[in-house]
PDB file of C-alpha atoms in Angstrom:
ATOM      1  CA  ALA A   1       0.000   0.000   0.000  1.00 82.00           C
ATOM      2  CA  ALA A   2       2.797   2.450   0.863  1.00 92.00           C
ATOM      3  CA  ALA A   3       4.692   1.683  -2.356  1.00 94.00           C
ATOM      4  CA  ARG A   4       1.520   2.319  -4.379  1.00 94.00           C
ATOM      5  CA  LEU A   5       1.055   5.701  -2.719  1.00 96.00           C
ATOM      6  CA  MET A   6       4.712   6.654  -3.232  1.00 97.00           C
ATOM      7  CA  ARG A   7       4.488   5.609  -6.863  1.00 96.00           C
ATOM      8  CA  ARG A   8       1.384   7.767  -7.411  1.00 96.00           C
ATOM      9  CA  GLN A   9       2.984  10.800  -5.754  1.00 96.00           C
ATOM     10  CA  GLY A  10       6.239  10.259  -7.671  1.00 97.00           C
ATOM     11  CA  SER A  11       8.506  10.165  -4.617  1.00 96.00           C
ATOM     12  CA  GLY A  12       9.310   8.253  -1.466  1.00 97.00           C
ATOM     13  CA  HIS A  13      11.967   6.138   0.173  1.00 97.00           C
ATOM     14  CA  ILE A  14      11.598   2.565   1.430  1.00 97.00           C
ATOM     15  CA  ILE A  15      14.311   1.267   3.759  1.00 97.00           C
ATOM     16  CA  ASN A  16      14.589  -2.482   4.325  1.00 97.00           C
ATOM     17  CA  MET A  17      16.726  -3.888   7.124  1.00 94.00           C
ATOM     18  CA  SER A  18      19.040  -6.690   6.070  1.00 93.00           C
ATOM     19  CA  SER A  19      22.200  -7.759   7.900  1.00 88.00           C
ATOM     20  CA  TYR A  20      25.806  -8.725   7.379  1.00 84.00           C
ATOM     21  CA  ALA A  21      24.472 -12.220   8.099  1.00 83.00           C
ATOM     22  CA  SER A  22      22.929 -12.172   4.622  1.00 86.00           C
ATOM     23  CA  ILE A  23      26.435 -12.015   3.186  1.00 84.00           C
ATOM     24  CA  VAL A  24      28.301 -14.363   5.519  1.00 84.00           C
ATOM     25  CA  ALA A  25      25.843 -16.869   6.975  1.00 82.00           C
ATOM     26  CA  THR A  26      27.132 -18.375  10.189  1.00 78.00           C
ATOM     27  CA  PRO A  27      26.194 -21.483  12.180  1.00 77.00           C
ATOM     28  CA  ALA A  28      23.290 -20.974  14.583  1.00 74.00           C
ATOM     29  CA  LEU A  29      21.958 -18.149  12.411  1.00 78.00           C
ATOM     30  CA  GLY A  30      21.011 -20.047   9.261  1.00 83.00           C
ATOM     31  CA  LEU A  31      17.319 -19.203   9.311  1.00 88.00           C
ATOM     32  CA  TYR A  32      18.036 -15.579  10.200  1.00 85.00           C
ATOM     33  CA  ALA A  33      20.603 -15.330   7.377  1.00 88.00           C
ATOM     34  CA  THR A  34      18.106 -16.846   4.945  1.00 92.00           C
ATOM     35  CA  THR A  35      15.467 -14.244   5.727  1.00 93.00           C
ATOM     36  CA  LYS A  36      17.998 -11.416   5.426  1.00 93.00           C
ATOM     37  CA  TYR A  37      19.239 -12.778   2.100  1.00 92.00           C
ATOM     38  CA  ALA A  38      15.612 -12.670   0.917  1.00 96.00           C
ATOM     39  CA  VAL A  39      15.465  -9.009   1.982  1.00 96.00           C
ATOM     40  CA  GLU A  40      18.433  -8.334  -0.324  1.00 94.00           C
ATOM     41  CA  GLY A  41      16.773  -9.850  -3.380  1.00 95.00           C
ATOM     42  CA  PHE A  42      13.408  -8.260  -2.621  1.00 97.00           C
ATOM     43  CA  SER A  43      14.973  -4.831  -2.065  1.00 97.00           C
ATOM     44  CA  ASP A  44      16.986  -4.974  -5.285  1.00 97.00           C
ATOM     45  CA  ALA A  45      13.959  -6.020  -7.334  1.00 97.00           C
ATOM     46  CA  LEU A  46      11.685  -3.442  -5.700  1.00 97.00           C
ATOM     47  CA  ARG A  47      14.273  -0.667  -6.205  1.00 97.00           C
ATOM     48  CA  ARG A  48      14.511  -1.446  -9.900  1.00 97.00           C
ATOM     49  CA  GLU A  49      10.740  -1.632 -10.203  1.00 97.00           C
ATOM     50  CA  LEU A  50      10.046   1.668  -8.425  1.00 97.00           C
ATOM     51  CA  LEU A  51      13.007   3.781  -9.554  1.00 96.00           C
ATOM     52  CA  PRO A  52      11.272   4.925 -12.772  1.00 97.00           C
ATOM     53  CA  TYR A  53       8.531   6.382 -10.546  1.00 97.00           C
ATOM     54  CA  GLY A  54      10.899   8.387  -8.338  1.00 97.00           C
ATOM     55  CA  VAL A  55      10.759   5.988  -5.383  1.00 97.00           C
ATOM     56  CA  GLN A  56      14.050   5.054  -3.707  1.00 97.00           C
ATOM     57  CA  VAL A  57      14.583   1.648  -2.090  1.00 98.00           C
ATOM     58  CA  SER A  58      17.585   1.035   0.156  1.00 98.00           C
ATOM     59  CA  ARG A  59      18.770  -1.923   2.164  1.00 96.00           C
ATOM     60  CA  VAL A  60      20.711  -1.578   5.374  1.00 95.00           C
ATOM     61  CA  HIS A  61      23.253  -4.133   6.593  1.00 91.00           C
ATOM     62  CA  PRO A  62      24.028  -3.496  10.251  1.00 87.00           C
ATOM     63  CA  GLY A  63      26.566  -5.585  12.081  1.00 79.00           C
ATOM     64  CA  GLY A  64      26.149  -6.094  15.809  1.00 75.00           C
ATOM     65  CA  VAL A  65      24.082  -3.356  17.423  1.00 74.00           C
ATOM     66  CA  ARG A  66      24.583  -2.919  21.172  1.00 73.00           C
ATOM     67  CA  GLY A  67      21.511  -2.640  23.371  1.00 67.00           C
ATOM     68  CA  THR A  68      19.245  -4.931  21.371  1.00 67.00           C
ATOM     69  CA  GLU A  69      17.788  -8.320  22.269  1.00 61.00           C
ATOM     70  CA  PHE A  70      19.405 -10.092  19.315  1.00 62.00           C
ATOM     71  CA  ASN A  71      22.069 -12.037  21.252  1.00 54.00           C
ATOM     72  CA  ARG A  72      19.625 -13.240  23.913  1.00 56.00           C
ATOM     73  CA  LYS A  73      17.109 -14.366  21.293  1.00 58.00           C
ATOM     74  CA  ALA A  74      19.749 -16.013  19.077  1.00 55.00           C
ATOM     75  CA  SER A  75      21.189 -18.050  21.952  1.00 52.00           C
ATOM     76  CA  GLN A  76      17.733 -19.436  22.813  1.00 53.00           C
ATOM     77  CA  ARG A  77      17.450 -21.236  19.478  1.00 51.00           C
ATOM     78  CA  GLY A  78      19.572 -24.267  20.342  1.00 51.00           C
ATOM     79  CA  GLY A  79      22.520 -25.655  18.440  1.00 53.00           C
ATOM     80  CA  VAL A  80      25.555 -23.481  19.001  1.00 51.00           C
ATOM     81  CA  SER A  81      25.049 -20.491  21.277  1.00 56.00           C
ATOM     82  CA  PHE A  82      25.863 -17.223  19.574  1.00 56.00           C
ATOM     83  CA  GLU A  83      26.882 -13.758  20.644  1.00 59.00           C
ATOM     84  CA  SER A  84      27.836 -10.912  18.363  1.00 58.00           C
ATOM     85  CA  PRO A  85      31.407  -9.894  19.063  1.00 59.00           C
ATOM     86  CA  SER A  86      31.513  -6.653  21.041  1.00 61.00           C
ATOM     87  CA  ILE A  87      34.427  -5.454  18.952  1.00 61.00           C
ATOM     88  CA  GLY A  88      33.024  -3.758  15.900  1.00 65.00           C
ATOM     89  CA  SER A  89      29.524  -3.451  17.323  1.00 75.00           C
ATOM     90  CA  VAL A  90      27.801  -0.089  17.111  1.00 80.00           C
ATOM     91  CA  SER A  91      25.295   1.744  19.270  1.00 84.00           C
ATOM     92  CA  LYS A  92      21.617   2.136  18.459  1.00 87.00           C
ATOM     93  CA  GLU A  93      22.259   5.873  18.241  1.00 91.00           C
ATOM     94  CA  HIS A  94      25.002   5.433  15.641  1.00 89.00           C
ATOM     95  CA  THR A  95      22.678   3.203  13.635  1.00 90.00           C
ATOM     96  CA  ALA A  96      19.931   5.845  13.832  1.00 93.00           C
ATOM     97  CA  ARG A  97      22.327   8.555  12.602  1.00 95.00           C
ATOM     98  CA  ARG A  98      23.310   6.412   9.633  1.00 94.00           C
ATOM     99  CA  LEU A  99      19.650   5.802   8.806  1.00 95.00           C
ATOM    100  CA  ARG A 100      18.926   9.543   8.980  1.00 97.00           C
ATOM    101  CA  ARG A 101      21.841  10.188   6.618  1.00 97.00           C
ATOM    102  CA  LEU A 102      20.489   7.520   4.266  1.00 97.00           C
ATOM    103  CA  LEU A 103      17.133   9.305   4.168  1.00 95.00           C
ATOM    104  CA  GLN A 104      18.896  12.559   3.284  1.00 96.00           C
ATOM    105  CA  HIS A 105      21.218  10.949   0.709  1.00 96.00           C
ATOM    106  CA  PRO A 106      19.594   7.770  -0.684  1.00 96.00           C
ATOM    107  CA  ARG A 107      21.838   4.891  -1.772  1.00 96.00           C
ATOM    108  CA  PRO A 108      20.946   1.327  -2.770  1.00 97.00           C
ATOM    109  CA  GLU A 109      22.724  -0.135   0.274  1.00 94.00           C
ATOM    110  CA  ILE A 110      24.712   0.824   3.330  1.00 93.00           C
ATOM    111  CA  TYR A 111      26.809  -1.220   5.737  1.00 90.00           C
ATOM    112  CA  ILE A 112      26.974  -0.248   9.402  1.00 89.00           C
ATOM    113  CA  GLY A 113      29.834  -1.600  11.503  1.00 82.00           C
ATOM    114  CA  ARG A 114      32.748  -1.820   9.088  1.00 74.00           C
ATOM    115  CA  LEU A 115      34.549  -4.596  11.009  1.00 74.00           C
ATOM    116  CA  TYR A 116      32.361  -7.094   9.172  1.00 75.00           C
ATOM    117  CA  ASP A 117      33.749  -5.962   5.817  1.00 80.00           C
ATOM    118  CA  VAL A 118      36.783  -8.210   6.304  1.00 83.00           C
ATOM    119  CA  PRO A 119      34.817 -11.482   6.525  1.00 80.00           C
ATOM    120  CA  ARG A 120      32.572 -10.231   3.705  1.00 82.00           C
ATOM    121  CA  VAL A 121      35.553  -9.806   1.370  1.00 88.00           C
ATOM    122  CA  ILE A 122      37.141 -13.098   2.463  1.00 89.00           C
ATOM    123  CA  ASN A 123      33.824 -14.898   1.899  1.00 85.00           C
ATOM    124  CA  ASN A 124      33.601 -13.452  -1.624  1.00 89.00           C
ATOM    125  CA  LEU A 125      37.170 -14.396  -2.519  1.00 93.00           C
ATOM    126  CA  TRP A 126      37.621 -17.685  -0.628  1.00 91.00           C
ATOM    127  CA  PRO A 127      34.283 -19.146   0.512  1.00 88.00           C
ATOM    128  CA  GLY A 128      35.960 -22.505   1.220  1.00 91.00           C
ATOM    129  CA  LEU A 129      38.246 -20.847   3.763  1.00 91.00           C
ATOM    130  CA  VAL A 130      35.240 -19.359   5.557  1.00 86.00           C
ATOM    131  CA  ASP A 131      33.542 -22.778   5.524  1.00 88.00           C
ATOM    132  CA  THR A 132      36.629 -24.388   7.083  1.00 91.00           C
ATOM    133  CA  VAL A 133      36.992 -21.734   9.789  1.00 88.00           C
ATOM    134  CA  LEU A 134      33.294 -21.852  10.692  1.00 84.00           C
ATOM    135  CA  ALA A 135      33.306 -25.671  10.798  1.00 86.00           C
ATOM    136  CA  TRP A 136      36.273 -25.504  13.195  1.00 87.00           C
ATOM    137  CA  TRP A 137      34.418 -22.875  15.287  1.00 79.00           C
ATOM    138  CA  VAL A 138      31.328 -25.087  15.594  1.00 80.00           C
ATOM    139  CA  ARG A 139      33.386 -28.124  16.665  1.00 82.00           C
ATOM    140  CA  HIS A 140      35.329 -26.034  19.182  1.00 82.00           C
ATOM    141  CA  LYS A 141      32.244 -24.238  20.530  1.00 74.00           C
ATOM    142  CA  ARG A 142      30.192 -27.432  20.925  1.00 71.00           C
ATOM    143  CA  GLY A 143      33.097 -29.122  22.685  1.00 70.00           C
ATOM    144  CA  ALA A 144      33.517 -26.173  25.054  1.00 67.00           C
ATOM    145  CA  GLU A 145      29.791 -26.163  25.802  1.00 64.00           C
ATOM    146  CA  LYS A 146      30.050 -29.869  26.719  1.00 68.00           C
ATOM    147  CA  GLY A 147      33.043 -29.162  28.981  1.00 66.00           C
ATOM    148  CA  GLN A 148      35.675 -30.274  26.484  1.00 61.00           C
ATOM    149  CA  PRO A 149      37.739 -27.121  25.716  1.00 57.00           C
ATOM    150  CA  ASP A 150      39.607 -28.683  22.792  1.00 54.00           C
ATOM    151  CA  GLY A 151      36.338 -29.397  20.977  1.00 49.00           C
ATOM    152  CA  ASP A 152      36.862 -33.160  20.798  1.00 49.00           C
ATOM    153  CA  SER A 153      33.731 -35.167  21.445  1.00 47.00           C
TER     154      SER A 153
END
């Protein structure tokens, strides 16, 4: 309904929230990453559909945002417990400032929390390396959670 109105008026800006998880899917967050990957495809298609009518569509990829319930909710899902690393995380206020700037200067996508750019580039260039590291992380994490610090079961 909002897109129809924006199209009729010849202007508007839709902002969809994706995540770095859509680019580098990690264990314990597979379903979350899947939904965020869908946001990417939907946003790109919608942007290309509405651009001729003056409507902007942007997608936002935040990394870890401090002060949200994400870590608590993610660790309740079973499998491997997960916490966003505190290094590279950003505040809710920083995220809000970036969103305000996006409204003032529309772009197809923005990334918030640049620390995650490194794994994003590595995943693009060497996805097998990322697979190997994440497989090691799961084995190590599950072993530690069972009281076996070396990850051997």
